[in-house]
XYZ file of C-alpha atoms in Angstrom:
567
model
C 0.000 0.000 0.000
C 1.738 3.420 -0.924
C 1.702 6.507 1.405
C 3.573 9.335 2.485
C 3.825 11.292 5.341
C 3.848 14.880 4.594
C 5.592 16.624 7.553
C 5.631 20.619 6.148
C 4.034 23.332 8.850
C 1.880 26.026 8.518
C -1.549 27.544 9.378
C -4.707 25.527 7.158
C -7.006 28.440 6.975
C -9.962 26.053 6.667
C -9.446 23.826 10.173
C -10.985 26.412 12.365
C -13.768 28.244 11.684
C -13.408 30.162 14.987
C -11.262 33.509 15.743
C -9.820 34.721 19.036
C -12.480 35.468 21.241
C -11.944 39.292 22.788
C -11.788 38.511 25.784
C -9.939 39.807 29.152
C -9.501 36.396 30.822
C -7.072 35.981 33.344
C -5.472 32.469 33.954
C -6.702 30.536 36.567
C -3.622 29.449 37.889
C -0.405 31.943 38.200
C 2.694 31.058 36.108
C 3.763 28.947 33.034
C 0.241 27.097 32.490
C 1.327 23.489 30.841
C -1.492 21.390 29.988
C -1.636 17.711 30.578
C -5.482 16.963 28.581
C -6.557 19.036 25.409
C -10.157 19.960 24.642
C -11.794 17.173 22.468
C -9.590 14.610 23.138
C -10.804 11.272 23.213
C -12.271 9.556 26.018
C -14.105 6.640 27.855
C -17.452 7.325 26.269
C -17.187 10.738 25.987
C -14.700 13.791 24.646
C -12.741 15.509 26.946
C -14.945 19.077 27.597
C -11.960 20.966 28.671
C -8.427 21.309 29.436
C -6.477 19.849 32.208
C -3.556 22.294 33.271
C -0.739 20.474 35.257
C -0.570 21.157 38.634
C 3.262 19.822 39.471
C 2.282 16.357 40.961
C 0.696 18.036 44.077
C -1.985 19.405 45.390
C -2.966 22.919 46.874
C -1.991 25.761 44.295
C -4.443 28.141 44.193
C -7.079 28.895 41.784
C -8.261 32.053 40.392
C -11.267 33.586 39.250
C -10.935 34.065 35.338
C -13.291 37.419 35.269
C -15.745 38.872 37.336
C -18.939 37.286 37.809
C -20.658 35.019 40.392
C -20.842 31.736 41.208
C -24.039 30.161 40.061
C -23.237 26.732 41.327
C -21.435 24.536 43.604
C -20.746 20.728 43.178
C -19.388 18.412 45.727
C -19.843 14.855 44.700
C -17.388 11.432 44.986
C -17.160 10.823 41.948
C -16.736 12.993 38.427
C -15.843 16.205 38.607
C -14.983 16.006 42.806
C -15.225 19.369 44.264
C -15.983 22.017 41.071
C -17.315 25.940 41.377
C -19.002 27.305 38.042
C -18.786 30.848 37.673
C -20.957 32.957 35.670
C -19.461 35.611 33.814
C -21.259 38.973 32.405
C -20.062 37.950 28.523
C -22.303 35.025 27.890
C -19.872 32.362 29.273
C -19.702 30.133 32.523
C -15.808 29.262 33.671
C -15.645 25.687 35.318
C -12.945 24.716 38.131
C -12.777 21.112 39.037
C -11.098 18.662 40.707
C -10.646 21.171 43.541
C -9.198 20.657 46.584
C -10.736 23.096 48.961
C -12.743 26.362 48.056
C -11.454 29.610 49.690
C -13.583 31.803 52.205
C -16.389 32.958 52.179
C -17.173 29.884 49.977
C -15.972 27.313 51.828
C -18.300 28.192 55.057
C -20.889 28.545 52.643
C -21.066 25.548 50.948
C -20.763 23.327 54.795
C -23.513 25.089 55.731
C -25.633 23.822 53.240
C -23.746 20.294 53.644
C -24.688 20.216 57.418
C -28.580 21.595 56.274
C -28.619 18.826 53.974
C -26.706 15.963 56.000
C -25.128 15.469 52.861
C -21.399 15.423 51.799
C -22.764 15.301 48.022
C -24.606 18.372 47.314
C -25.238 20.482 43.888
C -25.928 23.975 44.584
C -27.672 26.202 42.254
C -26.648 30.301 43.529
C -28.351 33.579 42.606
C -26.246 36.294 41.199
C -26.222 38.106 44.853
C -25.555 34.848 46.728
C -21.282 34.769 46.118
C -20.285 37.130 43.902
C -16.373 37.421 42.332
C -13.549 39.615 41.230
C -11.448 39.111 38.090
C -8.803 37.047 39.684
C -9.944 36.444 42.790
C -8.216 33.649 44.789
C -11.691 31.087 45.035
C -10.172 27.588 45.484
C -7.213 24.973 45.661
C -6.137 22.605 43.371
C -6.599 19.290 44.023
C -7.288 15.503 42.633
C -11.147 15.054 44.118
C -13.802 12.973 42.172
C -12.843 10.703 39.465
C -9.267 12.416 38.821
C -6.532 10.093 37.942
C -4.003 12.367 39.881
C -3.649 15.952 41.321
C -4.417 18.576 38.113
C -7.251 21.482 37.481
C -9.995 20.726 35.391
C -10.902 23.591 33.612
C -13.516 24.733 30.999
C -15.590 27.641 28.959
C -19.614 26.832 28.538
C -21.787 28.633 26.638
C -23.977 30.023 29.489
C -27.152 29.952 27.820
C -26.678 26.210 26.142
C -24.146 25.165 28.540
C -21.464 23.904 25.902
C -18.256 23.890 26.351
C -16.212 26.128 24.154
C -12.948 25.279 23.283
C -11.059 27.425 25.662
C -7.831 27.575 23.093
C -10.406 30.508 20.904
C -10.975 32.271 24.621
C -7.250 33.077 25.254
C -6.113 29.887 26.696
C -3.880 28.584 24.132
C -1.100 27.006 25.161
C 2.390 27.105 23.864
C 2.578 24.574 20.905
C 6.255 23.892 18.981
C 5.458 20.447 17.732
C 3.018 19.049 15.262
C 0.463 16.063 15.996
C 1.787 12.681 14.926
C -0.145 10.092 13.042
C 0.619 6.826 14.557
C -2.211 4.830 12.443
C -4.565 5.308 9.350
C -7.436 2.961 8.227
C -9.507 2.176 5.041
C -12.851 0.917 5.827
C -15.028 -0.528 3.141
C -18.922 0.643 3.192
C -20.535 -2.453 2.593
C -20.212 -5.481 2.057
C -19.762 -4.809 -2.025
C -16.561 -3.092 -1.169
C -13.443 -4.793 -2.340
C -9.441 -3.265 -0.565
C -6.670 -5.001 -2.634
C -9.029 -7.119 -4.285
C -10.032 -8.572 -0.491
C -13.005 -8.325 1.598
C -11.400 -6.423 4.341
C -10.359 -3.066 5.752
C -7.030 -2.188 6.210
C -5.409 -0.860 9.281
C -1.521 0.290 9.127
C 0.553 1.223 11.722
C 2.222 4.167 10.297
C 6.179 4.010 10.961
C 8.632 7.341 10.670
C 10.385 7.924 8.586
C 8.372 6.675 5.413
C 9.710 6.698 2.199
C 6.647 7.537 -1.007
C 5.943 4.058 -2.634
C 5.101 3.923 -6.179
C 2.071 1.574 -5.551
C -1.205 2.262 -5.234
C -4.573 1.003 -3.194
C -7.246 -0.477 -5.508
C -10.786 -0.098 -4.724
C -14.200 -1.237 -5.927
C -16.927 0.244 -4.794
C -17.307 2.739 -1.317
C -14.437 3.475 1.153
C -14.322 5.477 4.480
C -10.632 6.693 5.730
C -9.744 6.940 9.613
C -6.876 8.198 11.776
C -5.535 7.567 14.876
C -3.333 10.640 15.892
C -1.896 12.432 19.417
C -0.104 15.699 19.607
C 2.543 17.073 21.920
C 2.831 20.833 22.811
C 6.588 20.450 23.774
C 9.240 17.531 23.915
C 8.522 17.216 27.570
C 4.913 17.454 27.629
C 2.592 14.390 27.718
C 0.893 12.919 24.797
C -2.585 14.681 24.365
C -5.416 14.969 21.653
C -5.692 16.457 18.098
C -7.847 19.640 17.586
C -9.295 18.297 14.026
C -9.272 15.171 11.233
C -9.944 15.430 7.872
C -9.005 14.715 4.652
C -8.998 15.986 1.082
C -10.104 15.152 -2.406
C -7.491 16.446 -4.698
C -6.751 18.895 -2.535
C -10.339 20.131 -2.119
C -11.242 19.172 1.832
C -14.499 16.804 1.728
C -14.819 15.902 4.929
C -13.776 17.385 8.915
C -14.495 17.217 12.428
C -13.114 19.310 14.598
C -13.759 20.128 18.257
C -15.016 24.028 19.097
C -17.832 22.948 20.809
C -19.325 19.682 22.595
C -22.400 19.084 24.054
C -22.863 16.777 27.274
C -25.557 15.174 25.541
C -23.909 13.816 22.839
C -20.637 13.037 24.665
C -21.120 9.661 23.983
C -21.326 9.711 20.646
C -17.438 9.452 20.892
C -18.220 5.960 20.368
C -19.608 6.661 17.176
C -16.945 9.134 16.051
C -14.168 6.512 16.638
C -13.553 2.974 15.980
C -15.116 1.702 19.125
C -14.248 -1.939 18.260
C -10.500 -1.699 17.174
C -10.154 0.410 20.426
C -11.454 -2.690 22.312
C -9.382 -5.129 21.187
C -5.650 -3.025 20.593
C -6.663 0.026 22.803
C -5.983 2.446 19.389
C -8.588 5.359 19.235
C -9.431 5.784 15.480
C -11.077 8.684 14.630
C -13.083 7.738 11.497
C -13.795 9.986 8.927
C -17.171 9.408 8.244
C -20.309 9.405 9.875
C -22.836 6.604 10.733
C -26.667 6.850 10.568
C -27.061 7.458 13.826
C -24.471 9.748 14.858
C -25.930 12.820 15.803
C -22.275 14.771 16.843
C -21.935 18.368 15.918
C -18.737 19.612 14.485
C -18.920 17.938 11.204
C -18.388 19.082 8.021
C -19.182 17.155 4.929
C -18.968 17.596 1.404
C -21.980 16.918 -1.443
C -18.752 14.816 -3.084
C -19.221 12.250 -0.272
C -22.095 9.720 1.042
C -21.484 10.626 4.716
C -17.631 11.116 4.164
C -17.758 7.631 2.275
C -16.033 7.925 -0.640
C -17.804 6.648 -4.198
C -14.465 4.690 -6.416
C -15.303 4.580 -9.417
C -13.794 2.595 -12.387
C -10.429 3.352 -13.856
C -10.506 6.934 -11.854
C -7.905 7.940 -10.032
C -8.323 9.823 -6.335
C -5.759 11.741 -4.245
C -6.324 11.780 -0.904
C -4.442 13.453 1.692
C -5.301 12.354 5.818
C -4.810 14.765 7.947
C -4.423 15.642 11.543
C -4.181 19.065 13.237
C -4.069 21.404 16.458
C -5.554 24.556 17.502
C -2.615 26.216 16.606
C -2.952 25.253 12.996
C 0.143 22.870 12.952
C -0.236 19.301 11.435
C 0.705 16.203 9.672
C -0.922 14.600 7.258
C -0.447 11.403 4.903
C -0.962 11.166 1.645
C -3.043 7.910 -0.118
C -3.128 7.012 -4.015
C -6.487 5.125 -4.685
C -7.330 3.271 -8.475
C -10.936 2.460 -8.620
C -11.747 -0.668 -10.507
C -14.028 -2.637 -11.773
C -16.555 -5.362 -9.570
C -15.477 -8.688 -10.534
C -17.250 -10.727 -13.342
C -20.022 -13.199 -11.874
C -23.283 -12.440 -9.915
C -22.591 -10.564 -6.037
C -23.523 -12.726 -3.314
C -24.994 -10.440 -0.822
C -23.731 -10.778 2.511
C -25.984 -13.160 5.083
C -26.766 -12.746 8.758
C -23.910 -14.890 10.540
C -25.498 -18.049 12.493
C -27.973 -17.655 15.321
C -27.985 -13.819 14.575
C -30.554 -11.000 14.893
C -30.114 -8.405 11.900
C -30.978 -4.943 14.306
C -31.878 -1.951 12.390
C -30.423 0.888 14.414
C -33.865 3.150 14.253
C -35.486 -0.033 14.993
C -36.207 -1.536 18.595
C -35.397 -5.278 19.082
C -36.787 -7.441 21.819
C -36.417 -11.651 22.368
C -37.593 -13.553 25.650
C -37.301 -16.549 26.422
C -38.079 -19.153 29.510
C -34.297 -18.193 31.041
C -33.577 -14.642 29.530
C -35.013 -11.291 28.284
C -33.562 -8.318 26.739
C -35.182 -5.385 25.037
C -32.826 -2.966 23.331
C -34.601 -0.139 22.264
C -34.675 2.037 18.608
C -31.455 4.236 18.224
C -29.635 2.079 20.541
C -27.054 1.578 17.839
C -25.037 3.605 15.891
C -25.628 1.457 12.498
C -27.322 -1.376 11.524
C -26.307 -4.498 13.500
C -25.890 -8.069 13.982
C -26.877 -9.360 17.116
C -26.887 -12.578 19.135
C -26.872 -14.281 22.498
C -26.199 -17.582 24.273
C -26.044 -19.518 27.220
C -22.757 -21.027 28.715
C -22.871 -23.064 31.488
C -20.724 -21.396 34.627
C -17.504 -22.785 35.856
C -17.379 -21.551 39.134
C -18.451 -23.693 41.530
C -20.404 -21.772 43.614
C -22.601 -19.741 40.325
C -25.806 -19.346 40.902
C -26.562 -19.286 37.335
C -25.130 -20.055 34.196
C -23.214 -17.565 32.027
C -24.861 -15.639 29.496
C -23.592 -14.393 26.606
C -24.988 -10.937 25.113
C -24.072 -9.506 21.963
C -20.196 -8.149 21.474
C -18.330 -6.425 23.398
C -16.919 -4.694 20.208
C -20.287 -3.060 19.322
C -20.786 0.319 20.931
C -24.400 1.128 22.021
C -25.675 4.848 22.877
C -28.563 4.120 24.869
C -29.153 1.305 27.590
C -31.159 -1.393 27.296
C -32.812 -4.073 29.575
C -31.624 -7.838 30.694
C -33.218 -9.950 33.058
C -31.780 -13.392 33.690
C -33.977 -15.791 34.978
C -33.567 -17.251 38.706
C -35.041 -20.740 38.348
C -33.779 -21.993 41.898
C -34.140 -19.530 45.253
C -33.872 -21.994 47.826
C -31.882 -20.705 50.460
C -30.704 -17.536 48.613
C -31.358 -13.810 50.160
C -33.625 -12.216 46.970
C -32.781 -8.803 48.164
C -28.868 -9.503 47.955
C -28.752 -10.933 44.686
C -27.592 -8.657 41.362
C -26.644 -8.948 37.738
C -22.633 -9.544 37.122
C -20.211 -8.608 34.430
C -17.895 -11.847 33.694
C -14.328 -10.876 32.309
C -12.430 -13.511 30.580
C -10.457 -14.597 33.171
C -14.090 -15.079 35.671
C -14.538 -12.266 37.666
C -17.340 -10.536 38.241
C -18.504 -6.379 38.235
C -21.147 -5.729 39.943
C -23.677 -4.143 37.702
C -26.490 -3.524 40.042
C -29.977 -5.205 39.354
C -33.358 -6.303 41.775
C -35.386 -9.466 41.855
C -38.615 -9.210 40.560
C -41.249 -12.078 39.945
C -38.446 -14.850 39.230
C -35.716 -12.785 37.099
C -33.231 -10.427 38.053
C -33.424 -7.345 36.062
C -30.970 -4.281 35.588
C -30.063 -2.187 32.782
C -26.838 -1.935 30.607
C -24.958 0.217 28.029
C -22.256 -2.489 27.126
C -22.323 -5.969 25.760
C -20.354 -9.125 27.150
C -20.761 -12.549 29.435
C -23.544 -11.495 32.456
C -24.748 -13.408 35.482
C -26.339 -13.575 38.325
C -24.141 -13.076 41.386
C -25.278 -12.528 44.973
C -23.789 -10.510 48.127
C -24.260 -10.622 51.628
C -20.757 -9.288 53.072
C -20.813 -5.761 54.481
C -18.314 -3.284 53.778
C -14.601 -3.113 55.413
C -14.252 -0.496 57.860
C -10.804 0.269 59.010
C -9.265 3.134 61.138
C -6.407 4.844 60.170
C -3.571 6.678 62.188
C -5.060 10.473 62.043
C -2.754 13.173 60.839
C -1.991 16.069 61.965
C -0.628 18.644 59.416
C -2.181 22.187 60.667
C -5.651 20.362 61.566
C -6.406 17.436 63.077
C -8.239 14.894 60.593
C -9.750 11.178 61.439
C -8.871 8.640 58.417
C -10.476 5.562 57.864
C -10.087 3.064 54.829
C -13.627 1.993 53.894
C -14.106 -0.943 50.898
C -16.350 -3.526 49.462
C -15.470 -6.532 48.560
C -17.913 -6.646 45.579
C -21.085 -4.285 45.379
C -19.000 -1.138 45.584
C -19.867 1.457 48.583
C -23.235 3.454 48.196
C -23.203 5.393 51.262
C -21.065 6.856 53.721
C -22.914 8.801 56.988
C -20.657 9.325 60.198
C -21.662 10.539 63.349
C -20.000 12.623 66.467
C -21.426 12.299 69.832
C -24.441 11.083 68.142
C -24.887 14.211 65.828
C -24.217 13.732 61.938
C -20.980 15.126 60.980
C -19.479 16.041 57.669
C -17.037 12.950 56.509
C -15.718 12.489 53.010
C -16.102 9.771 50.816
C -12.771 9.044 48.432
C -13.669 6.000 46.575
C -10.902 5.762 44.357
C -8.401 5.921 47.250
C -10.944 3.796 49.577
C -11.184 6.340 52.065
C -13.019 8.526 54.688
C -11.849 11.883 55.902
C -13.095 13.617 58.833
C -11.220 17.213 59.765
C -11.965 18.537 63.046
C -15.110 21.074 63.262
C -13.856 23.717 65.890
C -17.302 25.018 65.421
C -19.037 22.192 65.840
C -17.030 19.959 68.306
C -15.242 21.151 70.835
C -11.523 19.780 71.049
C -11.759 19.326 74.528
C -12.806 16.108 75.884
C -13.522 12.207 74.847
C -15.856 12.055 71.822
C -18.187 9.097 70.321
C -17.884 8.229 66.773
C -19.904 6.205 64.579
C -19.288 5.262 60.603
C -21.910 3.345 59.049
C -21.054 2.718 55.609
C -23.610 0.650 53.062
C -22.705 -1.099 49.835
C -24.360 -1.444 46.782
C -26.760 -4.583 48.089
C -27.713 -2.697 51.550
C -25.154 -4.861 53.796
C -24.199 -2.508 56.034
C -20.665 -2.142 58.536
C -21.534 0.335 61.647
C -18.120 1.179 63.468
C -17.565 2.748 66.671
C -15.382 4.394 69.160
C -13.870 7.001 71.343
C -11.801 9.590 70.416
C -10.186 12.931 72.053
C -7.890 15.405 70.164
């Protein structure tokens, strides 16, 4: 297959569509801001809605207020976005802060407060434009790795106040220093249908792309309908860490036919991602594939797509000869791009053979819903479930664990990407001696063990809902959660630790208690633990004090620890 990989540099006038906003932002952390996630980066199920600045490995540096404005709402929460403050600004935007550590005053007492009202360490807090109003650059927060961050860094992002988008903050004066271009590590050609012939062969192609290529006099030959992809990264500096592309496209003899870029995402369609990339390559080699070309049922914005094209496919005809040209870019207008020779030819001689449903499958049209039950299973997946039109099927393995409840079922792939949840219930046959209120709905990896994926008993099946395929069963659990104290530090305030886990049905709740009053403990699931700080204000130091942790998993078993304590 002949390619090239073009590796010139300069600004393509036609990847963004979006000036410099004038704005008078200031940064929301002081010094050299390096980034460690771009805006529209891919991923798990959704596109990264803003930029992740680099906070040194540590927590605590402060955050500022980008402009004046006031904060119109307050998020704690376990998981997600942690600790985050949304400001409000007077130009039609919203600035978002997450990840936080700890807010600064008046905001911090503020937001307890309302915790203690609510008896609630999780709390979302919509605020009036009087309630905490800000400066341009005033000190509201510290930096810190709460929620669902993989490790200390600020989450930040521009919305659209009035939709609530995000905006890609690189066009609102946060563009970062960029010296290198993006680097395409892999490209694909994928055929349309199944009328589609690569090389003379039924079967796309996926390169890796190796530097540095030399141009190759041969070309690809195509009959019939092809769709291109891309898997690409970019690097701001030869230190920095590897982070996403602003834009993929490519060009038909040098006219561009087809683009997505990232300027602006929409929560609801964040999962579309699954859509806009190769969702089943990335499943089995971990590569994220942007393909360039949309599916029925991808409803994304920040397409563009020529008249030339069938959805970005690409129509080969006969003895024609196409120059294409892949490429990948960054908001800075830097890029690389690879350059593909295709010869269209002629179907071969002989009646086609349409393609056939595979054995035991269920052709799924994606507006369509699709429904089976039977006298051990049920699933209903509903219309626009899928991206494209599908082949589906399921099975029934028996379970090699010893100690299964059930046997193993089989549902669908785990290579096709669904976009909205449907329903399984597994049929319970045999309840002797088996708590109905502790028993769930497992995911089975290949090597046996089991997810907990939630699910209640109800008139002989066990029923939950799901937005992936793979091997399910039912599971039961009926151990409580691990509670287990912790030395308490002391590093300017005096804070209790505890390491709370579950062996299986994950943690649902997390209430503590001083001296019989409910006191403000927080829940960090990914590093299994429970954080009390001392309340001067609400517990007097002096003394010996009663404490009680109850914590609850998934299933309702519940752990209740007590004890004394004096500071």
């Amino acid at each position: 297959m002949g390619f090239r990989y073009t590796l010139s540099a300069f600004i393509l006038l036609n990847i963004s569509s979006l000036a410099v906003a004038q704005v008078n932002f200031a940064g929301p952390l002081k010094g050299a801001l390096n980034l460690s996630g771009a805006y529209g980066e891919i991923r798990t199920d959704h596109l990264h809605t803003g930029i992740d600045y680099r906070t040194g490995g540590k927590i605590g540096l402060k955050v500022y207020a980008i402009d004046k404005g006031y904060i119109s709402r307050i998020k704690f929460s376990p998981n997600g976005y942690g600790k985050a403050v949304y400001i409000t600004h007077p130009n039609g935007t919203t600035s978002v802060y997450a990840h936080l550590d700890m807010l600064a005053e008046p905001f911090a007492s503020f937001v307890k407060d309302y915790q203690y009202s609510k008896q609630s360490f999780a709390v979302d807090m919509a605020l009036r434009p009087k309630d905490l109003p800000v400066a341009h650059g005033q000190l509201i927060a510290w930096s810190g790795n709460s929620g669902s961050s993989g490790g200390p860094h600020l989450h930040f992002e521009i919305r659209n106040t009035k939709t609530q988008h995000t905006l890609n903050p690189n066009f609102y004066g946060f563009l970062a220093t960029d010296n290198l271009k993006p680097e395409i590590r892999t490209i694909a050609i994928y055929r349309a249908d199944s009328t589609t012939l690569i090389n003379g062969k039924a079967q796309n192609i996926i390169r890796n792309v190796k530097l540095p290529l030399r141009p190759a006099a041969d070309t690809i030959r195509v009959s019939g309908s092809v769709g291109f992809g891309i898997e690409a990264y970019d690097w701001l500096t030869p230190q920095s860490t590897r982070t996403g592309i602003y834009s993929a496209m490519y060009t038909l003899n040098a006219d561009t036919v087809f683009r997505f870029k990232a300027d602006s995402l929409s929560f609801s369609q964040g999962r579309y991602v699954n859509s806009l990339t190769d969702y089943g390559l990335r499943q089995q080699t971990g590569k994220r594939v942007v393909k360039l070309f949309i599916e029925p049922n991808n409803k994304l914005m920040g397409y563009y797509v020529s008249p030339k094209t069938q959805q970005g496919y690409l129509a080969i005809l006969p003895d024609s000869i196409y120059n294409i040209k892949l490429i990948a870019a960054d908001a800075t207008g830097l890029f690389a791009a690879i350059d593909l020779v295709i010869k269209g030819e002629k179907q071969a001689k002989g009646p086609f053979v349409p393609a056939t449903a595979p054995a035991n499958h269920h052709f799924i049209a994606f507006n369509k819903s699709f429904s089976v039950t039977t006298n051990s299973v049920s699933i209903h997946i509903p219309k626009d479930a899928f991206y494209t039109n599908t082949y589906f099927s399921y099975s029934i393995a028996e379970s090699s664990e010893k100690e299964a409840i059930g046997p193993t079922y089989i549902i669908g792939s785990p290579n096709i990407p669904l976009h909205k949840p449907y329903s399984l219930e597994l049929s319970l046959k045999d309840s002797k001696g088996i708590n109905l209120k502790k028993v769930c709905i497992a995911r089975v990896d290949k090597d046996g063990k089991q997810k907990y994926m939630g699910g209640i008993y109800q008139n002989g099946y066990v029923k939950t809902t799901l937005r992936t395929f793979g091997a399910f069963t039912i599971a039961t659990d009926t151990i409580p959660p691990v509670v287990v104290p912790l030395k308490r530090t002391v590093n300017g305030k005096t804070t209790l630790r505890f390491r709370v886990y579950d062996n299986f049905s994950d943690i649902a709740k997390v209430n503590g208690y001083i001296n019989g009053t409910w006191a403000l403990f927080e829940y960090d699931p990914k590093n299994e633990l429970v954080l009390y700080e001392l309340d001067k204000e609400r517990v007097t130091p002096e003394g010996v004090h009663h404490i009680k942790l109850i914590a609850e998993d998934g299933l309702g078993n519940i752990s209740t620890f007590e004890s004394t304590f004096s500071f």
